[in-house]
Each structure stands twice: as structure tokens, then as C-alpha cells.
Amino acid sequence: MAKKRNIALIGFMGAGKTTVSHGLKEKYGFTEIDTDQEIVKREGRAITEIFATDGETCFRKLEQEEVLRLQDVEGMVISCGGGLVMNPENVANLRKCSTIVFLTATPETALLRVKDSTDRPILNGHMDVDYIRALQEKRWPAYEAAADLRIATDGKDVDTICREIMEAVEAEP
Ligand code: S3P
């Protein structure tokens, strides 16, 4: 890998961060870390439960703490929760240790990928393309601002996406 020590995957829910992270592990030997899973492990409860009991603000605080814990890691693919880079402090901290790769998916693709899941409180009760499009549009500037690289995932298999990521990361100045 080029200059930075890790690859951080960002993007909206259903952009394929978890699947691509598994692909980068299998094909390129990265160690995986998923901010959501770390929070669940540390808290001993599901994300839906954190949202329901303590609210989104509490979850965002836990997310922020998780990013701070990543400062010394190396050789990792860091799969970031979809809202993590809405906080500029998280972006600044991620940037110190990672090349930030923004995975994109159209609202239609994102919906197809998340529609059967019930573990995303932000989308519970809003599993429709209009809601996803509106929230994506609201978040897009933050994703763009955070991204070193941007890779579209629609209609591509995981191997292709991983190859595109690795080529783009290697080509980084
Ligand atoms: C969220 C995305 C989720 C998870 C939480 C909030 C968001 O992660 O962090 O439910 O605000 O977009 P994924 O993007 O991995 O689904």
C-alpha cells in the first residue's frame, strides 16, 4: 500500500463497505475493522438498542471514540458507519492514518442492498428510494469533502471494486 497506513471505506448505507472490506481482506491481506462492530462489542448491545435507549447523540459520541482508538493501527481496512464522516473531527482523525475511499451507490442500488435489514435505525420506517435519495443528497457534500478517492459500486462485483480501489490507492501521489 502507498503512503497512508490504512484504507478507510466511507459512504452511505448500502454502498457496499462491509462486503468490499471482506474482499480487501481476502484478496489483499488487510485486517478488517468495522466501527459499528467495535461499538457493538464494546457496548455489549446492538446499534438499534443504543439508538433506542440513549439516542443518536450517544451513538455518535461512541463513533467518535472509536475513530480516536484507530490512530495507531496499520494494514487495516476500516469500514466506517455511514454517518461517521458527517463529523469533521472524525474525518480529520481518519485522514491522519488512512486513505479515505468513498464508495458510491445510487439510491436504487442502496435500497436493494439494505431493504431486508432491520438493524439500521436511521432507515427504520423509511425503507424507500425517496427517503434514501434525500438523505444521500444531504450527506453527499460531506462524503465528497472527506474522500481521497471515489469508486462507484453499482453493477460491479466485489473483485472488480477491490481491484479498482487498490489501483487507485497505488496511484495516489
Ligand atoms: C448509520 C449507518 C450504519 C450505522 C448506524 C448509522 C448512518 O452503518 O453506523 O446505523 O447514519 O448512516 P452502515 O453504513 O454500515 O450501515
CSV table of C-alpha atoms and ligand atoms in Angstrom, one decimal:
chain,number,residue,atom,x,y,z
A,1,MET,CA,0.0,0.0,0.0
A,2,ALA,CA,1.2,3.5,-0.8
A,3,LYS,CA,1.6,6.4,1.6
A,4,LYS,CA,-1.1,6.0,4.2
A,5,ARG,CA,-1.2,3.0,6.6
A,6,ASN,CA,-4.8,2.0,6.2
A,7,ILE,CA,-7.8,2.2,3.8
A,8,ALA,CA,-11.0,3.8,5.3
A,9,LEU,CA,-14.2,3.0,3.4
A,10,ILE,CA,-16.9,5.6,3.7
A,11,GLY,CA,-20.3,6.1,2.1
A,12,PHE,CA,-24.0,5.8,2.5
A,13,MET,CA,-25.7,2.7,4.0
A,14,GLY,CA,-25.8,0.1,1.2
A,15,ALA,CA,-22.7,1.4,-0.6
A,16,GLY,CA,-21.0,-2.0,0.0
A,17,LYS,CA,-18.5,-1.0,2.6
A,18,THR,CA,-18.7,-4.3,4.6
A,19,THR,CA,-18.7,-6.5,1.5
A,20,VAL,CA,-15.7,-4.6,0.0
A,21,SER,CA,-13.9,-4.8,3.3
A,22,HIS,CA,-14.2,-8.6,3.3
A,23,GLY,CA,-12.9,-8.6,-0.3
A,24,LEU,CA,-9.9,-6.5,0.6
A,25,LYS,CA,-9.1,-8.9,3.4
A,26,GLU,CA,-9.4,-12.0,1.3
A,27,LYS,CA,-7.6,-10.7,-1.8
A,28,TYR,CA,-5.1,-8.3,-0.4
A,29,GLY,CA,-4.5,-9.4,3.2
A,30,PHE,CA,-5.8,-6.4,5.1
A,31,THR,CA,-7.0,-6.8,8.6
A,32,GLU,CA,-10.6,-5.7,8.9
A,33,ILE,CA,-12.1,-3.4,11.4
A,34,ASP,CA,-15.7,-2.2,11.4
A,35,THR,CA,-16.6,0.8,13.5
A,36,ASP,CA,-20.1,-0.4,14.1
A,37,GLN,CA,-19.0,-3.8,15.1
A,38,GLU,CA,-16.4,-2.3,17.5
A,39,ILE,CA,-19.1,-0.2,19.1
A,40,VAL,CA,-21.4,-3.2,19.5
A,41,LYS,CA,-18.6,-5.3,21.0
A,42,ARG,CA,-17.6,-2.6,23.4
A,43,GLU,CA,-21.1,-1.7,24.5
A,44,GLY,CA,-22.4,-5.3,24.5
A,45,ARG,CA,-25.6,-4.2,22.8
A,46,ALA,CA,-26.9,-3.7,19.3
A,47,ILE,CA,-26.9,-0.4,17.5
A,48,THR,CA,-30.7,-0.3,17.4
A,49,GLU,CA,-30.6,-0.7,21.1
A,50,ILE,CA,-28.1,2.1,21.6
A,51,PHE,CA,-30.3,4.4,19.4
A,52,ALA,CA,-33.5,3.4,21.2
A,53,THR,CA,-32.2,3.7,24.7
A,54,ASP,CA,-29.6,6.5,24.6
A,55,GLY,CA,-30.3,8.2,21.3
A,56,GLU,CA,-28.3,9.1,18.2
A,57,THR,CA,-26.2,11.6,20.0
A,58,CYS,CA,-24.8,8.9,22.3
A,59,PHE,CA,-24.1,6.7,19.3
A,60,ARG,CA,-22.2,9.5,17.5
A,61,LYS,CA,-20.1,10.0,20.6
A,62,LEU,CA,-19.2,6.3,20.7
A,63,GLU,CA,-18.4,6.5,17.0
A,64,GLN,CA,-16.0,9.4,17.7
A,65,GLU,CA,-14.3,7.5,20.4
A,66,GLU,CA,-13.9,4.6,18.1
A,67,VAL,CA,-12.1,6.7,15.5
A,68,LEU,CA,-9.7,8.0,18.1
A,69,ARG,CA,-8.8,4.4,19.0
A,70,LEU,CA,-7.7,3.8,15.4
A,71,GLN,CA,-4.8,6.3,15.3
A,72,ASP,CA,-2.0,3.7,15.7
A,73,VAL,CA,-3.4,0.9,13.6
A,74,GLU,CA,-1.7,-0.3,10.4
A,75,GLY,CA,-2.5,-2.5,7.4
A,76,MET,CA,-6.2,-2.2,8.2
A,77,VAL,CA,-9.3,-1.7,6.1
A,78,ILE,CA,-11.6,0.4,8.3
A,79,SER,CA,-15.2,0.1,7.4
A,80,CYS,CA,-16.9,3.3,8.7
A,81,GLY,CA,-20.6,3.6,9.7
A,82,GLY,CA,-22.5,5.6,7.1
A,83,GLY,CA,-22.8,8.7,9.2
A,84,LEU,CA,-19.3,8.8,10.7
A,85,VAL,CA,-17.8,11.4,8.3
A,86,MET,CA,-20.6,13.9,9.0
A,87,ASN,CA,-18.4,14.9,11.9
A,88,PRO,CA,-15.4,16.8,10.5
A,89,GLU,CA,-13.3,15.9,13.6
A,90,ASN,CA,-13.7,12.2,12.6
A,91,VAL,CA,-12.6,13.0,9.1
A,92,ALA,CA,-9.5,14.8,10.3
A,93,ASN,CA,-8.6,11.9,12.6
A,94,LEU,CA,-9.3,9.3,9.9
A,95,ARG,CA,-7.2,11.2,7.4
A,96,LYS,CA,-4.1,11.0,9.7
A,97,CYS,CA,-4.0,7.3,9.4
A,98,SER,CA,-5.9,6.4,6.2
A,99,THR,CA,-6.5,6.9,2.6
A,100,ILE,CA,-10.3,7.6,2.6
A,101,VAL,CA,-12.2,5.8,-0.2
A,102,PHE,CA,-15.8,6.9,-0.8
A,103,LEU,CA,-17.9,4.1,-2.2
A,104,THR,CA,-20.9,5.3,-4.1
A,105,ALA,CA,-24.2,3.6,-5.0
A,106,THR,CA,-27.4,5.1,-6.5
A,107,PRO,CA,-30.4,5.3,-4.1
A,108,GLU,CA,-32.0,2.4,-6.1
A,109,THR,CA,-28.9,0.2,-5.6
A,110,ALA,CA,-28.6,1.2,-1.9
A,111,LEU,CA,-32.2,0.3,-1.3
A,112,LEU,CA,-31.8,-3.1,-2.9
A,113,ARG,CA,-28.9,-3.8,-0.6
A,114,VAL,CA,-30.5,-2.7,2.7
A,115,LYS,CA,-34.2,-3.3,2.2
A,116,ASP,CA,-34.3,-6.5,4.2
A,117,SER,CA,-32.3,-5.3,7.1
A,118,THR,CA,-33.8,-4.0,10.4
A,119,ASP,CA,-30.5,-3.1,12.1
A,120,ARG,CA,-30.2,0.4,10.7
A,121,PRO,CA,-32.2,2.8,12.9
A,122,ILE,CA,-31.8,5.7,10.5
A,123,LEU,CA,-33.7,3.8,7.9
A,124,ASN,CA,-36.3,2.0,10.0
A,125,GLY,CA,-39.7,3.1,8.8
A,126,HIS,CA,-38.1,4.9,5.8
A,127,MET,CA,-37.2,2.0,3.5
A,128,ASP,CA,-38.0,3.8,0.3
A,129,VAL,CA,-36.0,5.3,-2.5
A,130,ASP,CA,-37.2,8.9,-2.0
A,131,TYR,CA,-36.0,8.9,1.6
A,132,ILE,CA,-32.7,7.4,0.7
A,133,ARG,CA,-32.2,9.8,-2.2
A,134,ALA,CA,-33.0,12.8,0.0
A,135,LEU,CA,-30.6,11.7,2.8
A,136,GLN,CA,-27.9,10.8,0.4
A,137,GLU,CA,-28.1,14.3,-1.2
A,138,LYS,CA,-27.9,15.9,2.2
A,139,ARG,CA,-24.8,13.9,3.1
A,140,TRP,CA,-23.1,13.9,-0.3
A,141,PRO,CA,-21.0,17.1,0.3
A,142,ALA,CA,-19.5,15.7,3.5
A,143,TYR,CA,-18.6,12.4,1.7
A,144,GLU,CA,-17.1,14.3,-1.2
A,145,ALA,CA,-15.1,16.6,1.2
A,146,ALA,CA,-13.8,13.6,3.1
A,147,ALA,CA,-12.8,11.5,0.1
A,148,ASP,CA,-9.3,11.0,-1.2
A,149,LEU,CA,-10.8,8.6,-3.8
A,150,ARG,CA,-14.3,7.9,-5.1
A,151,ILE,CA,-15.3,4.5,-6.5
A,152,ALA,CA,-18.8,3.7,-7.9
A,153,THR,CA,-20.1,0.3,-6.9
A,154,ASP,CA,-23.3,-0.1,-9.0
A,155,GLY,CA,-23.4,-3.2,-11.2
A,156,LYS,CA,-19.8,-4.2,-10.2
A,157,ASP,CA,-18.7,-7.4,-8.5
A,158,VAL,CA,-16.7,-7.2,-5.3
A,159,ASP,CA,-13.4,-8.3,-7.0
A,160,THR,CA,-13.7,-5.5,-9.6
A,161,ILE,CA,-14.3,-2.9,-6.9
A,162,CYS,CA,-11.4,-4.1,-4.8
A,163,ARG,CA,-9.1,-4.1,-7.8
A,164,GLU,CA,-10.2,-0.5,-8.7
A,165,ILE,CA,-9.6,0.6,-5.1
A,166,MET,CA,-6.1,-1.0,-5.0
A,167,GLU,CA,-5.1,0.6,-8.3
A,168,ALA,CA,-6.4,4.0,-7.3
A,169,VAL,CA,-4.6,3.8,-3.9
A,170,GLU,CA,-1.4,2.7,-5.5
A,171,ALA,CA,-1.7,5.7,-7.9
A,172,GLU,CA,-2.1,8.2,-5.1
A,173,PRO,CA,0.6,10.8,-5.1
B,1,S3P,C1,-25.6,4.9,10.0
B,1,S3P,C2,-25.1,3.8,9.3
B,1,S3P,C3,-24.8,2.5,9.9
B,1,S3P,C4,-24.6,2.6,11.4
B,1,S3P,C5,-25.7,3.3,12.0
B,1,S3P,C6,-25.9,4.8,11.4
B,1,S3P,C7,-25.8,6.1,9.3
B,1,S3P,O1,-23.7,1.9,9.3
B,1,S3P,O2,-23.4,3.2,11.7
B,1,S3P,O3,-26.9,2.6,11.9
B,1,S3P,O4,-26.1,7.2,10.0
B,1,S3P,O5,-25.7,6.2,8.1
B,1,S3P,P1,-23.7,1.3,7.8
B,1,S3P,O6,-23.4,2.4,6.9
B,1,S3P,O7,-22.5,0.3,7.8
B,1,S3P,O8,-25.0,0.6,7.5
